[in-house]
Short mmCIF file of C-alpha atoms in Angstrom, two decimals:
data_model
loop_
_atom_site.label_atom_id
_atom_site.label_comp_id
_atom_site.label_asym_id
_atom_site.label_seq_id
_atom_site.Cartn_x
_atom_site.Cartn_y
_atom_site.Cartn_z
CA UNK A 1 11.40 -37.47 -16.82
CA UNK A 2 12.56 -35.98 -13.52
CA UNK A 3 14.69 -33.40 -15.35
CA UNK A 4 11.72 -32.47 -17.53
CA UNK A 5 9.51 -31.96 -14.46
CA UNK A 6 12.19 -29.79 -12.85
CA UNK A 7 12.49 -27.62 -15.95
CA UNK A 8 8.70 -27.25 -16.14
CA UNK A 9 8.60 -26.30 -12.46
CA UNK A 10 11.41 -23.77 -12.88
CA UNK A 11 9.71 -22.29 -15.94
CA UNK A 12 6.42 -21.96 -14.09
CA UNK A 13 8.20 -20.32 -11.14
CA UNK A 14 9.88 -17.76 -13.41
CA UNK A 15 6.64 -17.12 -15.31
CA UNK A 16 4.64 -16.59 -12.12
CA UNK A 17 7.20 -14.17 -10.67
CA UNK A 18 8.35 -12.48 -13.87
CA UNK A 19 7.44 -8.95 -12.78
CA UNK A 20 9.15 -9.31 -9.40
CA UNK A 21 12.31 -10.79 -10.92
CA UNK A 22 12.37 -8.07 -13.58
CA UNK A 23 12.09 -5.37 -10.94
CA UNK A 24 14.85 -6.89 -8.84
CA UNK A 25 17.11 -6.81 -11.91
CA UNK A 26 16.06 -3.23 -12.75
CA UNK A 27 16.56 -2.07 -9.17
CA UNK A 28 20.05 -3.55 -8.92
CA UNK A 29 20.98 -2.12 -12.32
CA UNK A 30 19.66 1.35 -11.49
CA UNK A 31 21.44 1.36 -8.11
CA UNK A 32 24.71 0.63 -9.89
CA UNK A 33 24.07 3.24 -12.59
CA UNK A 34 22.90 5.95 -10.20
CA UNK A 35 26.04 5.83 -8.08
CA UNK A 36 23.91 6.53 -5.01
CA UNK A 37 25.45 5.66 -1.66
CA UNK A 38 23.78 2.74 0.11
CA UNK A 39 23.54 4.79 3.31
CA UNK A 40 21.46 7.45 1.54
CA UNK A 41 19.39 4.79 -0.23
CA UNK A 42 18.60 3.03 3.06
CA UNK A 43 17.60 6.33 4.68
CA UNK A 44 15.22 7.21 1.83
CA UNK A 45 13.87 3.68 1.50
CA UNK A 46 12.93 3.27 5.17
CA UNK A 47 11.06 6.57 5.08
CA UNK A 48 9.16 5.65 1.93
CA UNK A 49 8.24 2.17 3.17
CA UNK A 50 6.98 3.59 6.47
CA UNK A 51 4.67 6.08 4.79
CA UNK A 52 3.53 4.00 1.80
CA UNK A 53 3.13 0.42 3.08
CA UNK A 54 -0.19 1.03 4.84
CA UNK A 55 -1.88 2.27 1.65
CA UNK A 56 -0.55 -0.66 -0.39
CA UNK A 57 -1.82 -3.16 2.18
CA UNK A 58 -5.28 -1.57 1.85
CA UNK A 59 -5.56 -3.12 -1.64
CA UNK A 60 -5.47 -6.74 -0.47
CA UNK A 61 -9.08 -7.27 0.65
CA UNK A 62 -10.74 -6.17 -2.65
CA UNK A 63 -8.29 -8.31 -4.62
CA UNK A 64 -9.17 -11.36 -2.52
CA UNK A 65 -12.86 -10.55 -3.00
CA UNK A 66 -12.40 -10.70 -6.79
CA UNK A 67 -12.71 -6.97 -7.45
CA UNK A 68 -9.17 -6.45 -8.73
CA UNK A 69 -7.07 -3.43 -7.80
CA UNK A 70 -9.21 -0.81 -6.11
CA UNK A 71 -8.04 2.35 -7.85
CA UNK A 72 -10.84 4.14 -5.98
CA UNK A 73 -8.56 4.30 -2.93
CA UNK A 74 -7.89 7.74 -4.41
CA UNK A 75 -11.28 8.69 -2.95
CA UNK A 76 -10.20 7.38 0.45
CA UNK A 77 -7.16 9.68 0.17
CA UNK A 78 -9.51 12.59 -0.57
CA UNK A 79 -11.45 11.79 2.61
CA UNK A 80 -8.18 11.91 4.54
CA UNK A 81 -7.26 15.30 3.09
CA UNK A 82 -10.69 16.71 4.00
CA UNK A 83 -10.13 15.43 7.55
CA UNK A 84 -6.66 17.00 7.67
CA UNK A 85 -8.07 20.37 6.56
CA UNK A 86 -10.78 20.26 9.25
CA UNK A 87 -8.24 19.27 11.91
CA UNK A 88 -5.98 22.19 11.04
CA UNK A 89 -8.96 24.53 10.86
CA UNK A 90 -9.83 23.60 14.44
CA UNK A 91 -6.19 24.16 15.59
CA UNK A 92 -5.74 20.60 16.88
CA UNK A 93 -2.05 19.75 16.62
CA UNK A 94 0.46 17.04 17.45
CA UNK A 95 -0.55 13.48 18.15
CA UNK A 96 -4.07 14.61 19.09
CA UNK A 97 -4.38 16.21 15.66
CA UNK A 98 -3.24 12.98 14.03
CA UNK A 99 -5.79 10.96 16.04
CA UNK A 100 -8.57 13.44 15.22
CA UNK A 101 -7.69 13.34 11.50
CA UNK A 102 -7.90 9.54 11.59
CA UNK A 103 -11.18 9.70 13.49
CA UNK A 104 -12.71 12.06 10.91
CA UNK A 105 -11.34 10.02 8.02
CA UNK A 106 -13.07 6.78 9.07
CA UNK A 107 -16.74 7.90 8.69
CA UNK A 108 -16.01 9.98 5.58
CA UNK A 109 -14.14 7.15 3.86
CA UNK A 110 -16.77 4.62 4.96
CA UNK A 111 -19.52 6.72 3.37
CA UNK A 112 -17.52 7.12 0.16
CA UNK A 113 -16.69 3.41 0.17
CA UNK A 114 -20.36 2.52 0.50
CA UNK A 115 -21.24 4.64 -2.53
CA UNK A 116 -18.31 3.18 -4.49
CA UNK A 117 -19.36 -0.37 -3.61
CA UNK A 118 -22.96 0.24 -4.66
CA UNK A 119 -21.79 1.55 -8.02
CA UNK A 120 -19.21 -1.19 -8.62
CA UNK A 121 -21.90 -3.80 -8.03
CA UNK A 122 -23.56 -2.44 -11.16
CA UNK A 123 -20.43 -3.07 -13.24
CA UNK A 124 -19.29 -6.54 -12.21
CA UNK A 125 -16.25 -7.67 -14.17
CA UNK A 126 -15.18 -4.08 -14.87
CA UNK A 127 -14.36 -2.99 -11.32
CA UNK A 128 -10.80 -1.86 -12.01
CA UNK A 129 -11.83 0.35 -14.93
CA UNK A 130 -14.87 1.60 -13.04
CA UNK A 131 -12.90 2.48 -9.89
CA UNK A 132 -10.32 4.35 -11.96
CA UNK A 133 -13.01 6.44 -13.68
CA UNK A 134 -14.64 7.05 -10.30
CA UNK A 135 -11.35 8.47 -9.08
CA UNK A 136 -11.24 10.92 -12.00
CA UNK A 137 -14.87 11.94 -11.42
CA UNK A 138 -14.36 12.42 -7.69
CA UNK A 139 -11.31 14.59 -8.36
CA UNK A 140 -13.53 17.09 -10.16
CA UNK A 141 -15.93 17.28 -7.23
CA UNK A 142 -12.99 17.50 -4.83
CA UNK A 143 -11.58 20.50 -6.73
CA UNK A 144 -14.98 22.23 -6.49
CA UNK A 145 -15.16 21.46 -2.77
CA UNK A 146 -11.75 22.95 -2.00
CA UNK A 147 -11.87 25.83 -4.47
CA UNK A 148 -15.35 27.15 -3.72
CA UNK A 149 -17.42 25.29 -1.11
CA UNK A 150 -14.74 25.57 1.59
CA UNK A 151 -14.54 29.27 2.24
CA UNK A 152 -17.66 30.39 0.41
CA UNK A 153 -20.31 28.00 1.78
CA UNK A 154 -18.44 26.27 4.59
CA UNK A 155 -16.54 28.89 6.63
CA UNK A 156 -12.83 28.40 7.31
CA UNK A 157 -11.92 29.88 10.70
CA UNK A 158 -8.16 29.63 10.18
CA UNK A 159 -7.14 32.40 7.72
CA UNK A 160 -3.78 30.74 7.05
CA UNK A 161 -5.57 27.91 5.22
CA UNK A 162 -7.34 30.05 2.61
CA UNK A 163 -6.19 31.78 -0.56
CA UNK A 164 -5.40 35.42 0.14
CA UNK A 165 -8.02 37.68 -1.39
CA UNK A 166 -10.20 34.84 -2.69
CA UNK A 167 -12.26 31.86 -1.59
CA UNK A 168 -10.90 28.35 -1.45
CA UNK A 169 -8.06 26.50 0.22
CA UNK A 170 -4.36 27.20 -0.36
CA UNK A 171 -2.42 25.10 -2.85
CA UNK A 172 -0.41 23.52 -0.06
CA UNK A 173 -0.93 22.96 3.65
CA UNK A 174 2.20 22.92 5.80
CA UNK A 175 1.85 20.39 8.61
CA UNK A 176 5.00 21.64 10.36
CA UNK A 177 3.23 24.78 11.68
CA UNK A 178 2.06 25.07 15.28
CA UNK A 179 -1.43 23.75 14.43
CA UNK A 180 -0.15 20.90 12.27
CA UNK A 181 0.98 17.37 13.08
CA UNK A 182 4.07 16.70 10.98
CA UNK A 183 5.86 13.52 12.18
CA UNK A 184 3.38 13.26 15.06
CA UNK A 185 3.19 9.47 14.73
CA UNK A 186 6.77 8.92 13.56
CA UNK A 187 8.27 10.78 16.52
CA UNK A 188 6.34 8.79 19.14
CA UNK A 189 9.08 6.14 19.14
CA UNK A 190 12.18 6.08 16.95
CA UNK A 191 15.07 3.64 17.23
CA UNK A 192 18.29 2.77 15.45
CA UNK A 193 18.22 -0.42 13.39
CA UNK A 194 19.62 -2.84 15.99
CA UNK A 195 17.30 -1.87 18.89
CA UNK A 196 14.38 -1.76 16.45
CA UNK A 197 15.10 -5.33 15.35
CA UNK A 198 15.50 -6.48 18.97
CA UNK A 199 12.16 -4.99 20.00
CA UNK A 200 10.35 -6.20 16.88
CA UNK A 201 11.65 -9.75 17.14
CA UNK A 202 10.97 -9.87 20.87
CA UNK A 203 7.38 -8.67 20.47
CA UNK A 204 6.73 -11.03 17.56
CA UNK A 205 8.23 -14.01 19.36
CA UNK A 206 6.21 -13.19 22.47
CA UNK A 207 2.96 -12.99 20.50
CA UNK A 208 3.55 -16.35 18.84
CA UNK A 209 4.54 -17.92 22.15
CA UNK A 210 1.26 -16.77 23.72
CA UNK A 211 -0.66 -18.01 20.66
CA UNK A 212 1.06 -21.39 20.99
CA UNK A 213 0.23 -21.63 24.70
CA UNK A 214 -3.42 -20.94 23.90
CA UNK A 215 -3.27 -23.42 20.99
CA UNK A 216 -3.86 -20.76 18.34
CA UNK A 217 -0.80 -21.74 16.31
CA UNK A 218 1.34 -24.80 15.72
CA UNK A 219 4.76 -25.61 17.15
CA UNK A 220 6.28 -25.54 13.66
CA UNK A 221 5.14 -21.93 13.16
CA UNK A 222 6.48 -20.91 16.57
CA UNK A 223 9.86 -22.47 15.81
CA UNK A 224 9.92 -20.76 12.40
CA UNK A 225 9.32 -17.36 14.02
CA UNK A 226 11.96 -17.99 16.69
CA UNK A 227 14.56 -19.07 14.12
CA UNK A 228 13.75 -16.11 11.85
CA UNK A 229 14.02 -13.73 14.82
CA UNK A 230 17.38 -15.20 15.79
CA UNK A 231 18.65 -14.78 12.21
CA UNK A 232 17.53 -11.13 12.16
CA UNK A 233 19.22 -10.44 15.51
CA UNK A 234 22.45 -11.98 14.24
CA UNK A 235 22.22 -10.10 10.93
CA UNK A 236 22.16 -6.67 12.57
CA UNK A 237 25.46 -7.51 14.26
CA UNK A 238 27.12 -7.35 10.83
CA UNK A 239 29.21 -4.19 10.49
CA UNK A 240 28.25 -3.73 6.83
CA UNK A 241 24.55 -3.63 7.70
CA UNK A 242 25.04 -1.28 10.65
CA UNK A 243 27.11 1.06 8.44
CA UNK A 244 24.45 1.08 5.70
CA UNK A 245 21.72 2.00 8.23
CA UNK A 246 23.91 4.34 10.28
CA UNK A 247 21.83 7.43 9.37
CA UNK A 248 18.48 5.67 9.57
CA UNK A 249 16.11 5.70 12.52
CA UNK A 250 13.10 3.39 12.40
CA UNK A 251 9.72 4.99 13.24
CA UNK A 252 8.46 2.17 15.45
CA UNK A 253 4.95 3.56 15.96
CA UNK A 254 4.42 3.82 12.20
CA UNK A 255 5.89 0.37 11.62
CA UNK A 256 3.59 -0.87 14.38
CA UNK A 257 0.57 0.51 12.51
CA UNK A 258 1.69 -1.35 9.39
CA UNK A 259 2.20 -4.53 11.42
CA UNK A 260 -1.30 -4.19 12.91
CA UNK A 261 -2.79 -3.90 9.43
CA UNK A 262 -0.88 -7.03 8.35
CA UNK A 263 -2.28 -8.85 11.38
CA UNK A 264 -5.76 -7.51 10.59
CA UNK A 265 -5.55 -8.85 7.03
CA UNK A 266 -4.48 -12.27 8.30
CA UNK A 267 -7.11 -12.43 11.05
CA UNK A 268 -10.03 -11.25 8.94
CA UNK A 269 -9.27 -13.88 6.29
CA UNK A 270 -9.69 -16.55 8.96
CA UNK A 271 -13.13 -15.29 9.97
CA UNK A 272 -16.46 -16.09 8.36
CA UNK A 273 -16.35 -12.74 6.57
CA UNK A 274 -12.90 -13.55 5.18
CA UNK A 275 -14.15 -16.89 3.89
CA UNK A 276 -16.95 -15.03 2.15
CA UNK A 277 -14.40 -12.71 0.54
CA UNK A 278 -12.53 -15.74 -0.79
CA UNK A 279 -15.66 -17.50 -1.99
CA UNK A 280 -16.93 -14.41 -3.83
CA UNK A 281 -13.49 -13.85 -5.34
CA UNK A 282 -13.22 -17.42 -6.63
CA UNK A 283 -16.70 -17.74 -8.10
CA UNK A 284 -19.63 -15.39 -7.59
CA UNK A 285 -22.22 -17.85 -8.90
CA UNK A 286 -21.10 -20.62 -6.55
CA UNK A 287 -20.93 -18.18 -3.63
CA UNK A 288 -24.46 -16.99 -4.35
CA UNK A 289 -25.70 -20.61 -4.56
CA UNK A 290 -24.06 -21.23 -1.15
CA UNK A 291 -26.25 -18.51 0.38
CA UNK A 292 -23.66 -15.72 0.47
CA UNK A 293 -24.94 -12.20 -0.18
CA UNK A 294 -22.44 -11.40 -2.93
CA UNK A 295 -23.30 -7.72 -3.33
CA UNK A 296 -23.12 -7.05 0.40
CA UNK A 297 -19.79 -8.86 0.72
CA UNK A 298 -18.31 -6.85 -2.15
CA UNK A 299 -19.50 -3.58 -0.59
CA UNK A 300 -17.88 -4.50 2.74
CA UNK A 301 -14.60 -5.22 0.93
CA UNK A 302 -14.62 -1.84 -0.80
CA UNK A 303 -15.62 0.04 2.39
CA UNK A 304 -12.77 -1.59 4.34
CA UNK A 305 -10.29 -0.84 1.55
CA UNK A 306 -11.38 2.81 1.26
CA UNK A 307 -11.24 3.39 5.03
CA UNK A 308 -7.80 1.78 5.31
CA UNK A 309 -6.53 3.81 2.36
CA UNK A 310 -7.79 6.99 4.04
CA UNK A 311 -5.92 6.12 7.24
CA UNK A 312 -2.87 5.32 5.13
CA UNK A 313 -3.04 8.76 3.53
CA UNK A 314 -3.10 10.43 6.96
CA UNK A 315 0.00 8.40 7.91
CA UNK A 316 1.62 9.37 4.61
CA UNK A 317 0.90 13.08 5.05
CA UNK A 318 2.14 13.29 8.65
CA UNK A 319 5.40 11.79 7.43
CA UNK A 320 5.67 13.92 4.29
CA UNK A 321 4.78 17.12 6.12
CA UNK A 322 3.12 19.02 3.27
CA UNK A 323 -0.31 18.39 1.75
CA UNK A 324 -0.46 19.39 -1.91
CA UNK A 325 -4.12 20.28 -1.61
CA UNK A 326 -5.23 19.71 -5.19
CA UNK A 327 -2.90 16.94 -6.32
CA UNK A 328 -1.68 14.87 -3.33
CA UNK A 329 -4.29 12.17 -3.91
CA UNK A 330 -4.00 11.80 -7.68
CA UNK A 331 -1.26 9.15 -7.91
CA UNK A 332 -2.19 7.17 -4.79
CA UNK A 333 -4.08 4.44 -6.64
CA UNK A 334 -1.56 4.19 -9.47
CA UNK A 335 1.54 3.89 -7.30
CA UNK A 336 -0.07 1.55 -4.76
CA UNK A 337 -1.37 -0.68 -7.57
CA UNK A 338 2.01 -0.74 -9.27
CA UNK A 339 3.78 -1.58 -6.01
CA UNK A 340 1.57 -4.54 -5.11
CA UNK A 341 1.92 -5.95 -8.63
CA UNK A 342 5.69 -5.64 -8.41
CA UNK A 343 5.61 -7.81 -5.30
CA UNK A 344 4.12 -10.70 -7.27
CA UNK A 345 0.44 -10.12 -6.61
CA UNK A 346 -2.13 -10.41 -9.39
CA UNK A 347 -5.60 -8.98 -9.84
CA UNK A 348 -7.03 -12.11 -8.19
CA UNK A 349 -4.50 -12.95 -5.47
CA UNK A 350 -2.47 -10.85 -3.03
CA UNK A 351 -0.79 -11.33 0.35
CA UNK A 352 0.87 -9.16 2.99
CA UNK A 353 4.29 -10.42 1.94
CA UNK A 354 3.72 -9.48 -1.69
CA UNK A 355 2.54 -6.01 -0.67
CA UNK A 356 5.59 -5.34 1.53
CA UNK A 357 8.02 -6.79 -1.03
CA UNK A 358 6.40 -4.73 -3.77
CA UNK A 359 6.65 -1.59 -1.66
CA UNK A 360 10.35 -2.26 -1.10
CA UNK A 361 11.18 -2.95 -4.76
CA UNK A 362 8.98 -0.28 -6.32
CA UNK A 363 10.22 2.52 -4.09
CA UNK A 364 13.82 1.40 -4.33
CA UNK A 365 13.55 1.80 -8.09
CA UNK A 366 11.54 4.99 -7.64
CA UNK A 367 14.42 6.50 -5.65
CA UNK A 368 17.28 5.56 -7.95
CA UNK A 369 15.52 5.71 -11.35
CA UNK A 370 15.91 9.49 -11.83
CA UNK A 371 19.66 9.40 -11.24
CA UNK A 372 20.00 6.30 -13.40
CA UNK A 373 18.02 8.00 -16.19
CA UNK A 374 20.28 11.04 -15.95
CA UNK A 375 23.33 8.77 -16.28
CA UNK A 376 21.85 6.86 -19.25
CA UNK A 377 20.41 9.78 -21.22
CA UNK A 378 22.59 12.60 -19.97
CA UNK A 379 19.58 14.88 -19.42
CA UNK A 380 18.08 16.01 -16.12
CA UNK A 381 14.69 16.91 -17.62
CA UNK A 382 13.91 13.29 -18.50
CA UNK A 383 14.05 11.97 -14.92
CA UNK A 384 10.37 12.37 -14.01
CA UNK A 385 9.19 11.04 -17.40
CA UNK A 386 11.34 7.95 -16.92
CA UNK A 387 9.89 7.40 -13.45
CA UNK A 388 6.31 7.67 -14.72
CA UNK A 389 7.11 5.36 -17.61
CA UNK A 390 8.28 2.78 -15.09
CA UNK A 391 5.14 3.02 -12.92
CA UNK A 392 2.67 2.82 -15.83
CA UNK A 393 4.77 0.12 -17.49
CA UNK A 394 4.68 -2.07 -14.39
CA UNK A 395 0.89 -2.13 -14.34
CA UNK A 396 0.66 -2.85 -18.07
CA UNK A 397 3.28 -5.62 -17.93
CA UNK A 398 1.75 -7.21 -14.83
CA UNK A 399 -1.71 -7.28 -16.39
CA UNK A 400 -0.37 -8.80 -19.61
CA UNK A 401 1.54 -11.47 -17.69
CA UNK A 402 -1.53 -12.21 -15.58
CA UNK A 403 -3.48 -12.76 -18.77
CA UNK A 404 -0.81 -15.12 -20.04
CA UNK A 405 -0.75 -17.02 -16.74
CA UNK A 406 -4.52 -17.44 -16.93
CA UNK A 407 -4.07 -19.56 -20.05
CA UNK A 408 -3.13 -23.07 -19.02
CA UNK A 409 -0.22 -24.70 -20.75
CA UNK A 410 -0.54 -28.29 -22.02
CA UNK A 411 1.57 -29.42 -19.07
CA UNK A 412 -0.79 -27.70 -16.58
CA UNK A 413 -3.85 -29.19 -18.29
CA UNK A 414 -2.28 -32.67 -18.21
CA UNK A 415 -1.44 -32.20 -14.52
CA UNK A 416 -5.03 -31.19 -13.69
CA UNK A 417 -6.44 -34.18 -15.57
CA UNK A 418 -4.01 -36.53 -13.83
CA UNK A 419 -4.87 -35.15 -10.37
CA UNK A 420 -8.62 -35.37 -11.02
CA UNK A 421 -8.21 -38.85 -12.46
#
């Protein structure tokens, strides 16, 4: 009987984490096939995690609120790109330009999020499909805005931003120019791996120690953080690890922004608003009977997600350095959704850990997949198609597996009956 329970438990564990386990296997296999040096992989991976993690974490609140993956974060990215254009038009550069772009993004994305939330409340149960279509619709308006309205109706003072001899904004905006803010946040504070780990562990341990002294956390949690910090400090003493990350410098300010968003997600879920998110996500009818304004709660979730996604796009662009004016936003929702699903999240449950793990695994595969495809198929022109196949396939597979998990097995049903009895 004990062996049978163990096998059922192991089967359930594998079934619940099938996408994550599959991606770990694919990532390891592609790394081996690509022949890419681990030093180069670590360098690329740290950069991608720093610029993508914030956007992925922006998906958590709508998922908890029962609205599935918010593919309308594409519209938040559009708000960020409008803010970036205005910042460059006003010749505000460096860290001040980055701050101004974030400041402009917040009200724009909040307005767009409000409109998205109002519309999604009219299509309950179809939010993922509706938000995806909204992204396509908004792209058309965005193209009109940048091709005609900016320049023809709204004057652009900076001639370097417009198409020569015509109205509209250039196809790409270079943030490395004197009035740009390329790497403005990243360059605030950069460290090698070992000092970065020391600082991070020290700050984290200090925060939990203060929380423990003020009785905001338990001794067990404090000890867990201290032990984990000690393990990390010891790990970076390993020569293999230091060699792998020899070329990599950690952008501490950017990582700090990601850490603050993780803390925000944890804190807000412990507030009354967070409890409303959970209640609405679990059962709208019960939440409504409990006196919760379901529609208002859902709108707040979408507004927060859209604003955070807009800020994430500003962080992404300052790291990337070039804004592809008419296409930079198009894949934001797809890649962020695929990444969070890879980490083990579903359309009804997501955590910070799943978002970060998904970002790590998805972008690791994203880096090595083209080289692996070239090795497998012997053709360079198939690399991008293979990468897109992987990203679309992840979403499809994760949704199918979520549907299968939603069906209770006889063992699960028997367990529920036993517990209730």
